[in-house]
Amino acid sequence: MASSNRCSICGKRAGTCFCPGCKTHFCDDDFQSHRGILLNELDGLTIDRNDLQAKLNEAASNKQPSEHLLAQIDEWQRTTIEKVKQAAELARQRVFKIANSKREEIIRQFQTLSQELKELRDTKGVVEQDLIRLKQEIHQLNEDLKPVAQSSAIELNMEQSDKIVWQHMIYVEEKSISAGNQLRQSKPAETYSAPKSTMDRPALTYQSTRLITARHFTSLVPQTTNKKPLKKICVVRALTSRRKRTNPRYIIV
C-alpha cells in the first residue's frame, strides 16, 4: 500500500477512512477519535447558540425599544406649529417599522442557524468547513443583535430650519454598517428628489447616506434683517445590517 494512504495519525495502519473536510486518511480507531473532536467542537457551538438565544429573548422582550425616540418626537411636535403633526406621525410609524423589521430579520436568521445545527447533530455530518462557517454566523448574529438590543440601530436627528415645505424635511433613511450589505433608503412623505451627491456615493467597506436637511433649501428661506429663531425639525434615521448567508453543504462520512 502506498505510504500516502497510511493513517495520518499513527502512521502504521492503513488509512482506510478518508475525511472530506480535512482531506486526510485515518485508520479506523484514529478516524473515530477525529470525528469525536469535530463533534465536541459542534457541542461548543451549540452552547454559543444557547447564549445567543438568551440574548435574543432579552432583546425580544423589549417591546418598545424606541420609546425614548417617540418621546423626543412628541416634544418636538408640541414646540412647533400645527402643520408638522402629520409629518411626526409618519416618522413614528417608520420607527416602529424599522425596529420590528430588523428584529424579525435577526430572528429569521437565528431560526435558520438553529435548524442547521440540529440537522448536523442528527446526521453527525459535520466537517471543518461547517464549523468555521457556523462560528462566523453566530459571531455575526451577536454583532447584529447589539444595536437592536441597545436601540442604537435607530437614530433620532433634529436639525434647524426655517419656512420650507415641512413634508420634505422629515423622512427616514437606513444605512449599512457592514461591508457588502445593500443600502436601502426610504422616500419622504411626498414626491421628492434629493441631490444626486447624497445618494450616489462609491460603495466602499462602509456605506452610508446623508440626511437631507434645510441647508439644501436655502433658496426657499426669505432673507430678512430681523431673523426669527429657527424652528426644529425631527428626522429619524436607522441602521440596517443584512448579512448574506451561504447555502450549507453536508458531507456524510
XYZ file of C-alpha atoms in Angstrom:
253
model
C 0.000 0.000 0.000
C 1.270 3.454 -0.869
C 2.648 5.411 2.070
C 0.308 8.296 1.210
C -2.621 6.095 2.253
C -1.249 5.347 5.697
C -3.041 6.742 8.726
C -2.018 10.368 9.185
C -2.064 9.966 12.992
C -0.303 6.724 13.845
C 1.458 6.253 10.509
C 1.324 2.490 10.909
C -2.121 1.285 9.985
C -3.785 1.570 6.629
C -5.661 4.820 6.071
C -8.953 3.180 5.143
C -11.061 6.140 6.257
C -10.974 9.477 4.486
C -12.264 12.767 5.923
C -13.635 15.036 3.159
C -13.277 18.042 5.446
C -9.539 17.980 6.153
C -8.896 15.607 3.197
C -6.827 13.244 5.344
C -6.670 9.442 5.675
C -7.131 7.724 9.036
C -7.225 4.214 10.385
C -10.481 3.082 11.996
C -9.514 3.995 15.572
C -7.980 7.363 14.768
C -10.866 8.225 12.481
C -13.309 7.739 15.350
C -11.146 9.994 17.527
C -11.063 12.593 14.755
C -14.850 12.511 14.447
C -15.167 12.855 18.208
C -13.104 16.046 18.146
C -15.357 17.539 15.462
C -18.495 16.635 17.398
C -17.045 18.201 20.550
C -16.496 21.453 18.661
C -20.078 21.242 17.413
C -21.209 20.900 21.040
C -19.311 24.105 21.805
C -21.163 25.891 19.009
C -24.442 24.639 20.451
C -23.523 26.290 23.752
C -22.771 29.529 21.884
C -26.129 29.183 20.162
C -27.866 28.851 23.538
C -26.127 32.006 24.770
C -27.289 33.790 21.628
C -30.848 32.604 22.251
C -30.780 34.084 25.758
C -29.644 37.434 24.350
C -32.260 37.266 21.608
C -35.016 36.526 24.118
C -33.920 39.518 26.194
C -33.987 41.765 23.130
C -37.397 40.429 22.056
C -38.850 41.165 25.497
C -38.216 44.876 24.901
C -41.472 45.623 23.074
C -40.773 49.330 22.563
C -37.016 49.783 22.023
C -37.571 53.227 20.559
C -39.751 54.673 23.330
C -37.302 57.468 24.079
C -37.270 58.411 20.391
C -41.036 58.739 20.378
C -40.862 60.967 23.458
C -38.492 63.319 21.637
C -40.805 63.334 18.628
C -43.719 64.280 20.881
C -41.696 67.098 22.479
C -40.708 68.394 19.062
C -44.337 68.303 17.957
C -45.527 70.318 20.967
C -42.966 73.085 20.399
C -43.578 73.643 16.710
C -46.502 74.699 14.541
C -49.613 72.720 13.539
C -48.534 71.707 10.052
C -45.723 69.392 11.305
C -48.114 66.998 13.107
C -48.796 64.890 10.054
C -45.075 64.501 9.357
C -44.483 63.488 13.012
C -46.997 60.659 12.709
C -45.249 59.375 9.590
C -41.964 59.352 11.491
C -43.472 57.340 14.367
C -44.766 54.678 12.030
C -41.374 54.411 10.334
C -39.550 53.979 13.659
C -41.727 51.018 14.604
C -41.456 49.512 11.143
C -37.658 49.610 11.095
C -37.287 48.340 14.665
C -39.645 45.412 14.051
C -38.166 44.641 10.646
C -34.603 44.415 11.989
C -35.624 42.263 14.952
C -37.642 39.909 12.727
C -34.722 39.547 10.307
C -32.365 38.522 13.120
C -34.960 36.068 14.450
C -35.307 34.529 10.992
C -31.546 34.112 10.631
C -31.347 32.663 14.139
C -34.031 30.082 13.363
C -32.204 29.025 10.207
C -28.968 28.646 12.170
C -30.710 26.619 14.876
C -32.223 24.258 12.311
C -28.861 23.746 10.650
C -27.187 22.933 13.963
C -29.934 20.420 14.740
C -29.522 18.710 11.367
C -25.768 18.452 11.815
C -26.261 16.960 15.265
C -28.803 14.456 13.976
C -26.786 13.375 10.937
C -23.338 13.812 12.510
C -22.276 15.007 9.105
C -20.251 17.995 10.250
C -16.909 18.833 8.660
C -14.366 21.525 9.406
C -15.802 23.983 6.900
C -19.202 23.730 8.599
C -17.698 24.583 11.970
C -15.823 27.600 10.618
C -18.901 28.921 8.827
C -21.210 28.372 11.801
C -18.782 30.143 14.124
C -18.761 33.127 11.781
C -22.556 33.179 11.549
C -23.014 33.078 15.323
C -20.462 35.868 15.728
C -22.206 37.964 13.070
C -25.613 37.470 14.695
C -24.167 38.586 18.016
C -22.812 41.738 16.344
C -26.106 42.406 14.546
C -28.057 41.980 17.766
C -26.077 44.560 19.757
C -27.507 47.733 18.136
C -31.025 46.258 18.210
C -30.832 45.352 21.907
C -29.408 48.777 22.786
C -31.728 50.748 20.461
C -28.623 52.165 18.802
C -29.761 50.890 15.404
C -32.202 53.818 15.229
C -31.067 57.402 15.485
C -33.168 60.486 16.031
C -31.710 63.596 14.433
C -33.117 67.127 14.810
C -31.876 69.934 12.588
C -32.703 73.615 12.376
C -34.747 75.019 9.572
C -36.984 77.930 8.622
C -40.002 78.376 6.379
C -39.907 75.469 3.950
C -42.188 72.643 2.834
C -42.096 70.604 6.042
C -43.187 67.311 4.497
C -39.913 67.359 2.575
C -37.858 67.904 5.692
C -38.676 64.761 7.666
C -38.230 61.215 6.466
C -36.498 58.025 7.481
C -33.349 56.618 5.933
C -31.387 53.456 6.510
C -27.677 52.880 6.115
C -25.405 49.852 6.084
C -22.611 49.360 8.634
C -21.243 46.080 7.273
C -19.150 45.524 4.145
C -21.161 44.040 1.298
C -24.555 44.943 2.746
C -27.029 46.578 0.403
C -28.047 50.119 1.216
C -31.756 50.851 1.352
C -33.264 54.298 1.759
C -36.866 55.289 2.208
C -38.511 58.191 0.421
C -40.086 61.260 2.063
C -43.780 61.732 2.666
C -44.304 63.434 -0.698
C -42.597 63.247 -4.074
C -39.080 64.483 -3.567
C -35.742 64.032 -5.320
C -32.656 64.519 -3.180
C -29.441 65.946 -4.633
C -27.569 63.251 -6.528
C -24.405 63.727 -4.485
C -26.189 62.491 -1.366
C -27.320 59.235 -2.948
C -24.652 58.076 -5.410
C -21.566 57.614 -3.281
C -18.981 54.940 -4.195
C -19.525 51.586 -2.462
C -16.624 51.108 -0.031
C -16.339 48.950 3.078
C -18.754 51.321 4.814
C -21.808 52.619 3.015
C -23.993 55.437 4.190
C -26.422 58.058 3.004
C -26.544 61.651 4.137
C -29.528 63.304 5.701
C -31.270 65.889 3.527
C -31.736 68.965 5.691
C -32.621 72.617 5.365
C -29.141 73.608 4.172
C -30.109 72.228 0.741
C -33.107 74.560 0.608
C -31.553 77.920 1.475
C -33.105 79.447 -1.623
C -36.533 78.841 -0.105
C -35.777 80.780 3.074
C -36.619 84.513 2.851
C -33.721 86.762 3.744
C -34.740 89.328 6.381
C -32.860 91.606 8.663
C -34.830 90.510 11.720
C -34.079 86.840 11.834
C -36.542 84.769 13.788
C -35.452 81.722 15.807
C -35.125 78.739 13.545
C -37.642 76.012 14.154
C -36.521 72.473 14.829
C -37.250 69.519 12.674
C -37.012 65.886 13.523
C -35.501 63.169 11.436
C -35.391 59.552 12.357
C -32.541 57.544 10.986
C -31.940 53.873 11.234
C -29.188 51.376 10.636
C -29.838 48.090 8.968
C -27.494 45.235 8.508
C -28.308 42.400 6.121
C -25.953 39.535 6.037
C -25.858 37.175 3.097
C -25.948 33.562 4.201
C -24.224 30.834 2.267
C -26.005 27.650 1.312
C -24.717 24.882 3.648
C -23.308 21.701 2.140
C -23.124 18.458 4.076
C -20.743 15.544 3.521
C -21.706 12.406 5.438
C -18.685 10.231 6.279
